Amino acid sequence: MSDEPPLLEVRNVTRIIDGEVPTTLVADVNLTVRSGEFVAITGPSGSGKSSLLYLLGLLDVPTSGEVLILGRAASKLSEDTRADLRLATLGFVFQFHFLLPEFSALENVMLPMRAAHRLSEADMKTRALDLLTSLGLGDHARKRPDQLSGGQRQRVAIARALANDPSVILADEPTGNLDTASSDQVLGILRSLVATKAADGRGRAVVIVTHDLDLAARTDRRIHVVDGRIASDERVEPGPTRI
Amino acid sequence: MNLVVLVAWTHVRSRIRQTLVGVLGVATGVGFSVMMAALMEGSQRDFIAQLVDSLPHISVSDERRSPPVQPAEIAFGAAEIRGQITPALRPGIKNPYAIMASLESWLPGSVAPSVQARAVISFSGRDTAASVIGIDAKREPNVSKLVTQIRGGSLDNLYKASNAIVLGDGLAKKMGARVGNSVTVTAGNGRSISATVVALYHSGVSQIDDSQSYTLIKTAQILAGQTGLVNEIRVKIKDAMQSREIAARIEAETGYKSMSWQEAHEDLLSAFKIRDFIMYTVVEAILLVASFGTYNIISTITHEKTRDIAIMKSLGLRAATVRQIFVLESVLIGLAGMAIGWVLGLALSWGMEQITIRSPYMDSTHLPIFYSPYHYLLAGGVALLASVIAGYFPARKAASVQPVDIIRGAS
């Protein structure tokens, strides 16, 4: 396993937003995430933890430094290539479910598959239904987001993040709007994903951003960010695959 | 279903009211454009039809466009003869019946001979200058509308008196002559005959009604003093629009000047071109206004959908895909508007056609409407093009949304 490149690697990444007063969001961060890791990025509001996640997710481009996905340098890639890479290897879960309101749960989950053009219509439907069923939403597949509870919506969002069998799942405050029971359920699902493997045999990693320290305590690795810098990086409980 | 089609279709369907407003905007534009075009072209064709029917489509006359080449010029390269003019005395068309027979063998239409003479017509001491046209009363109905314009008698009455004449009703009124009266016709060369008025005609063009009269060819030949004279062969073509080409062929075959109605009315045809230009400008302006509505709607949708666009892009949709979605939405509105607009245009055209114009001076007529698939294709095509352009700009803006800006703002 050691010859396999890390799923995510961040080298000396700095992100500065231009403006009258340039703001440094992320300063000189180095970070490596390997398969099987369940990572929490914590920190106070405005510490830059979400900004770091967007850089990891190729939603944002670093001012300097390099982000590598599956060993591939991504910072200099064109916007289209980064979009293709997101589609194929990354899955996002946001604080707000961010489902498309006009589409059923099933269609929302099928959306990234349609964009990827890899499966037939029937296969996409089967896969989406399987994903929803595995998350306990088999009976709600035809409902639109406004007919679902907050916890159900967030689980649909997780199913959508898994649509194209990604290597890395990135979650930004995934339980931020949920009650305790739903939070537990969502966290349980994310943890179980770490143990699963993608169809190509590659392991998975889950990175969540949260300000909830109780939640972070239930992950395997906690990275604390203060003022855009990594203040601490501790492994509490060894993950399934050791470095 | 394709992602782009699915999302675009869902957007326009879930915003049915906005979509309908956009569709109706385009439909109104297309509908009125089609109706305008049908009315403009209808009136133009109606005008041409009246113009064309009042004249022969092609007039083959005994004139030549240029003086004949002199034998000396053919025989000697150095010879040049100047000061020649086309003969002033009308020589008549040589072998007119042979030429007519040869034309009839290939022409898609009919031919008729005529003889023209200038004369003074006198009745009860009043003299009026008029032109006397000798016609073949049997062939004439094939090339002109004269037979339908006859009042108080019939064209065949020309055969019923030894010297019969048909006067324009304006001419008859000027002289106070009626059917059955005897008038004196004096040609420019002094020959004079006495003729019986056997019928009147009314063409609707007062210039003609006030100055033209018809006799048999034989009578006109006597007046002109030239036996066997035929000045003009008139031709009516089944499709009047081919007249120009056919006239050129006649001229090449016979050597006589053949003037098509188009050539005789170049000025009118160029006026029609200006009319066409105005029509198309107005039509396109209507469609342009409609496309502003579409622009507005797509702008609103992209604005409302900024969050969804950010989500789709964060999932890994390319900017081009997002752009396609919104351009397609615009095209869907354009397509629906085009289809409804066609029906509306057809209905409006039909409604216009039912309007009857009554005038004391002429027979009541319907508004002339010309139905042409070309109008529908043009209006539809311009509407679609305008929709694509109207959708493109908001779509481009939508595609440039940076997901991180939106997501950061939301959480």
mmCIF file of N, CA, C and O in Angstrom, chain B residues 22-60:
data_model
loop_
_atom_site.group_PDB
_atom_site.id
_atom_site.type_symbol
_atom_site.label_atom_id
_atom_site.label_comp_id
_atom_site.label_asym_id
_atom_site.label_seq_id
_atom_site.Cartn_x
_atom_site.Cartn_y
_atom_site.Cartn_z
ATOM 1 N N GLY B 22 -42.771 34.214 -21.586
ATOM 2 C CA GLY B 22 -41.744 34.239 -22.626
ATOM 3 C C GLY B 22 -42.235 33.647 -23.929
ATOM 4 O O GLY B 22 -42.044 34.212 -25.011
ATOM 5 N N VAL B 23 -42.908 32.501 -23.814
ATOM 6 C CA VAL B 23 -43.423 31.819 -25.001
ATOM 7 C C VAL B 23 -44.426 32.713 -25.716
ATOM 8 O O VAL B 23 -44.387 32.866 -26.942
ATOM 9 N N LEU B 24 -45.310 33.350 -24.930
ATOM 10 C CA LEU B 24 -46.316 34.205 -25.555
ATOM 11 C C LEU B 24 -45.670 35.419 -26.216
ATOM 12 O O LEU B 24 -46.121 35.861 -27.270
ATOM 13 N N GLY B 25 -44.611 35.929 -25.591
ATOM 14 C CA GLY B 25 -43.890 37.044 -26.201
ATOM 15 C C GLY B 25 -43.374 36.670 -27.575
ATOM 16 O O GLY B 25 -43.613 37.373 -28.560
ATOM 17 N N VAL B 26 -42.698 35.519 -27.636
ATOM 18 C CA VAL B 26 -42.156 35.067 -28.916
ATOM 19 C C VAL B 26 -43.302 34.750 -29.883
ATOM 20 O O VAL B 26 -43.264 35.124 -31.059
ATOM 21 N N ALA B 27 -44.347 34.078 -29.353
ATOM 22 C CA ALA B 27 -45.469 33.675 -30.214
ATOM 23 C C ALA B 27 -46.134 34.901 -30.831
ATOM 24 O O ALA B 27 -46.442 34.915 -32.027
ATOM 25 N N THR B 28 -46.340 35.950 -30.013
ATOM 26 C CA THR B 28 -46.952 37.168 -30.542
ATOM 27 C C THR B 28 -46.073 37.757 -31.633
ATOM 28 O O THR B 28 -46.563 38.141 -32.705
ATOM 29 N N GLY B 29 -44.774 37.788 -31.347
ATOM 30 C CA GLY B 29 -43.845 38.310 -32.347
ATOM 31 C C GLY B 29 -43.918 37.537 -33.640
ATOM 32 O O GLY B 29 -44.084 38.108 -34.722
ATOM 33 N N VAL B 30 -43.827 36.210 -33.522
ATOM 34 C CA VAL B 30 -43.851 35.366 -34.724
ATOM 35 C C VAL B 30 -45.206 35.502 -35.430
ATOM 36 O O VAL B 30 -45.276 35.669 -36.647
ATOM 37 N N GLY B 31 -46.288 35.459 -34.652
ATOM 38 C CA GLY B 31 -47.641 35.518 -35.232
ATOM 39 C C GLY B 31 -47.851 36.786 -36.037
ATOM 40 O O GLY B 31 -48.272 36.747 -37.195
ATOM 41 N N PHE B 32 -47.531 37.926 -35.420
ATOM 42 C CA PHE B 32 -47.770 39.180 -36.128
ATOM 43 C C PHE B 32 -46.808 39.356 -37.297
ATOM 44 O O PHE B 32 -47.179 39.926 -38.323
ATOM 45 N N SER B 33 -45.583 38.839 -37.126
ATOM 46 C CA SER B 33 -44.644 38.909 -38.251
ATOM 47 C C SER B 33 -45.179 38.147 -39.445
ATOM 48 O O SER B 33 -45.166 38.633 -40.576
ATOM 49 N N VAL B 34 -45.668 36.936 -39.160
ATOM 50 C CA VAL B 34 -46.185 36.101 -40.239
ATOM 51 C C VAL B 34 -47.369 36.787 -40.910
ATOM 52 O O VAL B 34 -47.468 36.854 -42.135
ATOM 53 N N MET B 35 -48.265 37.361 -40.081
ATOM 54 C CA MET B 35 -49.440 38.017 -40.643
ATOM 55 C C MET B 35 -49.044 39.225 -41.488
ATOM 56 O O MET B 35 -49.529 39.423 -42.593
ATOM 57 N N MET B 36 -48.096 40.011 -40.940
ATOM 58 C CA MET B 36 -47.610 41.183 -41.676
ATOM 59 C C MET B 36 -47.053 40.775 -43.035
ATOM 60 O O MET B 36 -47.370 41.373 -44.059
ATOM 61 N N ALA B 37 -46.213 39.738 -42.988
ATOM 62 C CA ALA B 37 -45.571 39.290 -44.214
ATOM 63 C C ALA B 37 -46.630 38.806 -45.201
ATOM 64 O O ALA B 37 -46.564 39.115 -46.394
ATOM 65 N N ALA B 38 -47.632 38.059 -44.691
ATOM 66 C CA ALA B 38 -48.677 37.523 -45.565
ATOM 67 C C ALA B 38 -49.467 38.661 -46.200
ATOM 68 O O ALA B 38 -49.807 38.629 -47.381
ATOM 69 N N LEU B 39 -49.741 39.694 -45.399
ATOM 70 C CA LEU B 39 -50.528 40.822 -45.901
ATOM 71 C C LEU B 39 -49.717 41.647 -46.898
ATOM 72 O O LEU B 39 -50.214 42.019 -47.964
ATOM 73 N N MET B 40 -48.448 41.899 -46.549
ATOM 74 C CA MET B 40 -47.603 42.695 -47.437
ATOM 75 C C MET B 40 -47.418 41.985 -48.776
ATOM 76 O O MET B 40 -47.585 42.577 -49.834
ATOM 77 N N GLU B 41 -47.061 40.693 -48.681
ATOM 78 C CA GLU B 41 -46.813 39.991 -49.931
ATOM 79 C C GLU B 41 -48.120 39.780 -50.691
ATOM 80 O O GLU B 41 -48.155 39.833 -51.919
ATOM 81 N N GLY B 42 -49.209 39.552 -49.941
ATOM 82 C CA GLY B 42 -50.523 39.390 -50.574
ATOM 83 C C GLY B 42 -50.906 40.624 -51.367
ATOM 84 O O GLY B 42 -51.311 40.548 -52.526
ATOM 85 N N SER B 43 -50.738 41.802 -50.730
ATOM 86 C CA SER B 43 -51.151 43.030 -51.420
ATOM 87 C C SER B 43 -50.248 43.289 -52.618
ATOM 88 O O SER B 43 -50.689 43.750 -53.667
ATOM 89 N N GLN B 44 -48.958 42.926 -52.438
ATOM 90 C CA GLN B 44 -48.018 43.123 -53.539
ATOM 91 C C GLN B 44 -48.373 42.242 -54.733
ATOM 92 O O GLN B 44 -48.414 42.696 -55.870
ATOM 93 N N ARG B 45 -48.667 40.984 -54.418
ATOM 94 C CA ARG B 45 -49.019 40.059 -55.495
ATOM 95 C C ARG B 45 -50.331 40.462 -56.150
ATOM 96 O O ARG B 45 -50.494 40.364 -57.356
ATOM 97 N N ASP B 46 -51.267 40.949 -55.314
ATOM 98 C CA ASP B 46 -52.546 41.393 -55.831
ATOM 99 C C ASP B 46 -52.325 42.551 -56.802
ATOM 100 O O ASP B 46 -52.886 42.588 -57.894
ATOM 101 N N PHE B 47 -51.458 43.463 -56.393
ATOM 102 C CA PHE B 47 -51.156 44.620 -57.225
ATOM 103 C C PHE B 47 -50.512 44.179 -58.538
ATOM 104 O O PHE B 47 -50.913 44.602 -59.620
ATOM 105 N N ILE B 48 -49.527 43.289 -58.422
ATOM 106 C CA ILE B 48 -48.845 42.812 -59.624
ATOM 107 C C ILE B 48 -49.830 42.094 -60.535
ATOM 108 O O ILE B 48 -49.839 42.282 -61.748
ATOM 109 N N ALA B 49 -50.704 41.290 -59.909
ATOM 110 C CA ALA B 49 -51.669 40.530 -60.708
ATOM 111 C C ALA B 49 -52.545 41.479 -61.510
ATOM 112 O O ALA B 49 -52.777 41.275 -62.705
ATOM 113 N N GLN B 50 -53.006 42.560 -60.841
ATOM 114 C CA GLN B 50 -53.862 43.501 -61.558
ATOM 115 C C GLN B 50 -53.087 44.201 -62.660
ATOM 116 O O GLN B 50 -53.575 44.389 -63.765
ATOM 117 N N LEU B 51 -51.863 44.562 -62.312
ATOM 118 C CA LEU B 51 -51.006 45.243 -63.284
ATOM 119 C C LEU B 51 -50.725 44.333 -64.470
ATOM 120 O O LEU B 51 -50.883 44.712 -65.626
ATOM 121 N N VAL B 52 -50.344 43.111 -64.153
ATOM 122 C CA VAL B 52 -49.951 42.169 -65.182
ATOM 123 C C VAL B 52 -51.141 41.804 -66.057
ATOM 124 O O VAL B 52 -51.035 41.700 -67.273
ATOM 125 N N ASP B 53 -52.300 41.655 -65.407
ATOM 126 C CA ASP B 53 -53.461 41.228 -66.179
ATOM 127 C C ASP B 53 -53.988 42.332 -67.081
ATOM 128 O O ASP B 53 -54.684 42.070 -68.052
ATOM 129 N N SER B 54 -53.663 43.598 -66.744
ATOM 130 C CA SER B 54 -54.152 44.676 -67.599
ATOM 131 C C SER B 54 -53.273 44.822 -68.831
ATOM 132 O O SER B 54 -53.590 45.556 -69.742
ATOM 133 N N LEU B 55 -52.159 44.119 -68.843
ATOM 134 C CA LEU B 55 -51.219 44.215 -69.958
ATOM 135 C C LEU B 55 -50.870 42.813 -70.424
ATOM 136 O O LEU B 55 -51.003 41.868 -69.664
ATOM 137 N N PRO B 56 -50.381 42.714 -71.644
ATOM 138 C CA PRO B 56 -49.836 41.411 -72.022
ATOM 139 C C PRO B 56 -48.561 41.156 -71.220
ATOM 140 O O PRO B 56 -47.849 42.092 -70.882
ATOM 141 N N HIS B 57 -48.309 39.886 -70.905
ATOM 142 C CA HIS B 57 -47.082 39.588 -70.161
ATOM 143 C C HIS B 57 -45.851 39.947 -70.980
ATOM 144 O O HIS B 57 -44.869 40.437 -70.459
ATOM 145 N N ILE B 58 -45.955 39.641 -72.278
ATOM 146 C CA ILE B 58 -44.860 39.998 -73.171
ATOM 147 C C ILE B 58 -45.472 40.634 -74.410
ATOM 148 O O ILE B 58 -46.487 40.173 -74.921
ATOM 149 N N SER B 59 -44.875 41.716 -74.846
ATOM 150 C CA SER B 59 -45.346 42.358 -76.065
ATOM 151 C C SER B 59 -44.226 42.289 -77.102
ATOM 152 O O SER B 59 -43.161 42.854 -76.910
ATOM 153 N N VAL B 60 -44.501 41.526 -78.180
ATOM 154 C CA VAL B 60 -43.526 41.443 -79.270
ATOM 155 C C VAL B 60 -43.953 42.470 -80.305
ATOM 156 O O VAL B 60 -45.030 42.361 -80.875
#
